[in-house]
Short mmCIF file of C-alpha atoms in Angstrom, two decimals:
data_model
loop_
_atom_site.label_atom_id
_atom_site.label_comp_id
_atom_site.label_asym_id
_atom_site.label_seq_id
_atom_site.Cartn_x
_atom_site.Cartn_y
_atom_site.Cartn_z
CA MET A 1314 93.45 55.83 112.69
CA ILE A 1315 93.94 56.29 116.42
CA HIS A 1316 94.51 59.31 118.63
CA ILE A 1317 96.80 58.95 121.66
CA ASP A 1318 96.45 61.58 124.39
CA GLU A 1319 100.00 61.93 125.71
CA GLN A 1320 98.77 63.80 128.80
CA THR A 1321 96.59 60.84 129.79
CA CYS A 1322 98.99 58.03 128.78
CA ILE A 1323 100.69 56.46 131.82
CA GLY A 1324 103.31 54.55 129.81
CA CYS A 1325 102.11 51.09 130.85
CA THR A 1326 103.06 49.56 127.43
CA LYS A 1327 99.89 47.41 127.27
CA CYS A 1328 98.89 48.91 123.92
CA THR A 1329 102.30 48.23 122.38
CA LYS A 1330 101.98 44.55 123.26
CA VAL A 1331 98.55 44.00 121.67
CA CYS A 1332 98.87 45.96 118.42
CA PRO A 1333 98.70 43.30 115.66
CA GLY A 1334 100.53 45.59 113.24
CA ASN A 1335 103.32 46.29 115.73
CA LEU A 1336 102.73 50.00 115.10
CA LEU A 1337 102.82 51.34 118.66
CA VAL A 1338 106.13 52.15 120.31
CA MET A 1339 107.23 53.93 123.46
CA LYS A 1340 108.85 57.34 123.10
CA ASN A 1341 109.80 59.44 126.11
CA GLY A 1342 107.77 57.12 128.34
CA LYS A 1343 104.57 57.51 126.30
CA SER A 1344 102.92 55.45 123.60
CA THR A 1345 103.09 56.73 120.05
CA SER A 1346 102.29 55.36 116.61
CA ARG A 1347 105.32 54.95 114.38
CA GLU A 1348 103.12 54.84 111.27
CA PRO A 1349 99.65 56.34 111.98
CA ARG A 1350 98.19 55.74 108.52
CA ALA A 1351 99.09 52.04 108.69
CA CYS A 1352 96.69 51.51 111.63
CA TRP A 1353 94.19 48.69 110.97
CA SER A 1354 91.55 50.31 113.24
CA CYS A 1355 91.16 46.96 115.01
CA THR A 1356 90.64 48.71 118.41
CA ALA A 1357 92.87 46.24 120.30
CA CYS A 1358 94.94 49.05 121.83
CA ILE A 1359 91.84 51.06 122.68
CA LYS A 1360 90.31 48.17 124.63
CA GLU A 1361 93.61 47.45 126.40
CA CYS A 1362 94.37 51.00 127.59
CA PRO A 1363 93.52 51.23 131.31
CA VAL A 1364 93.17 55.04 131.32
CA GLN A 1365 91.30 55.66 128.04
CA ALA A 1366 94.28 57.52 126.53
CA ILE A 1367 93.65 55.99 123.10
CA ALA A 1368 90.64 56.64 120.88
CA LEU A 1369 89.69 55.76 117.33
CA TYR A 1370 88.97 58.62 114.94
CA THR A 1371 85.60 57.95 113.33
CA GLY A 1372 84.62 58.65 109.76
CA ALA A 1373 81.44 60.07 108.32
CA ASP A 1374 80.01 56.54 108.07
CA ALA A 1375 80.39 55.99 111.83
CA GLY A 1376 78.74 58.98 113.41
CA GLY A 1377 80.65 61.88 111.96
CA ARG A 1378 84.08 62.67 110.66
CA GLY A 1379 86.48 63.60 113.44
CA GLY A 1380 84.53 61.98 116.26
CA LEU A 1381 86.34 59.80 118.77
CA LEU A 1382 85.51 56.31 120.02
CA TYR A 1383 86.81 55.28 123.46
CA ALA A 1384 86.54 51.99 125.36
CA LYS A 1385 86.61 51.21 129.07
CA ASP A 1386 87.05 47.67 130.35
CA SER A 1387 85.22 47.03 133.62
CA GLY A 1388 85.72 43.30 133.98
CA ASP A 1389 82.71 41.62 132.39
CA ILE A 1390 81.49 44.85 130.77
CA LEU A 1391 83.11 46.76 127.91
CA THR A 1392 81.81 50.32 127.62
CA TRP A 1393 82.18 52.10 124.29
CA THR A 1394 81.75 55.88 124.23
CA PHE A 1395 81.46 57.88 121.03
CA GLN A 1396 82.14 61.61 121.25
CA SER A 1397 81.13 63.71 118.25
CA VAL A 1398 82.97 66.81 117.07
CA GLU A 1399 80.10 68.84 118.53
CA GLY A 1400 80.70 67.29 121.96
CA GLN A 1401 77.69 64.97 122.04
CA THR A 1402 78.31 61.52 123.51
CA LYS A 1403 76.66 58.13 123.10
CA THR A 1404 77.51 55.11 125.22
CA ILE A 1405 77.05 51.40 124.57
CA GLU A 1406 77.72 48.73 127.20
CA ILE A 1407 78.49 45.19 126.10
CA GLN A 1408 78.81 42.06 128.20
CA LYS A 1409 82.09 40.61 126.95
CA ASN A 1410 80.97 36.99 127.20
CA GLN A 1411 77.97 37.82 124.98
CA SER A 1412 79.73 40.03 122.44
CA ASN A 1413 79.90 37.41 119.68
CA ASN A 1414 76.31 36.17 120.00
CA TYR A 1415 74.09 37.09 117.10
#
């Protein structure tokens, strides 16, 4: 499930266009999920958001229940930042053209 920070959202609509479940809609000029529990957790909207207003809630199996996972697109680099409930952060940078190499 995702978290949308309405204070940070700039209403660009990019997330609404990439959601494969068509779950994100605009309300009062901000993005919102019309059915939060139906989210596929695919992270498409998170990667598309230019201001990091959208984060994925993480479960216990991914670093701790209630943590948040953000993404920042910097051209060739995608930076993922995990923030735990305790406030600790971990960052991973991925070269997008290498992301599917195993």
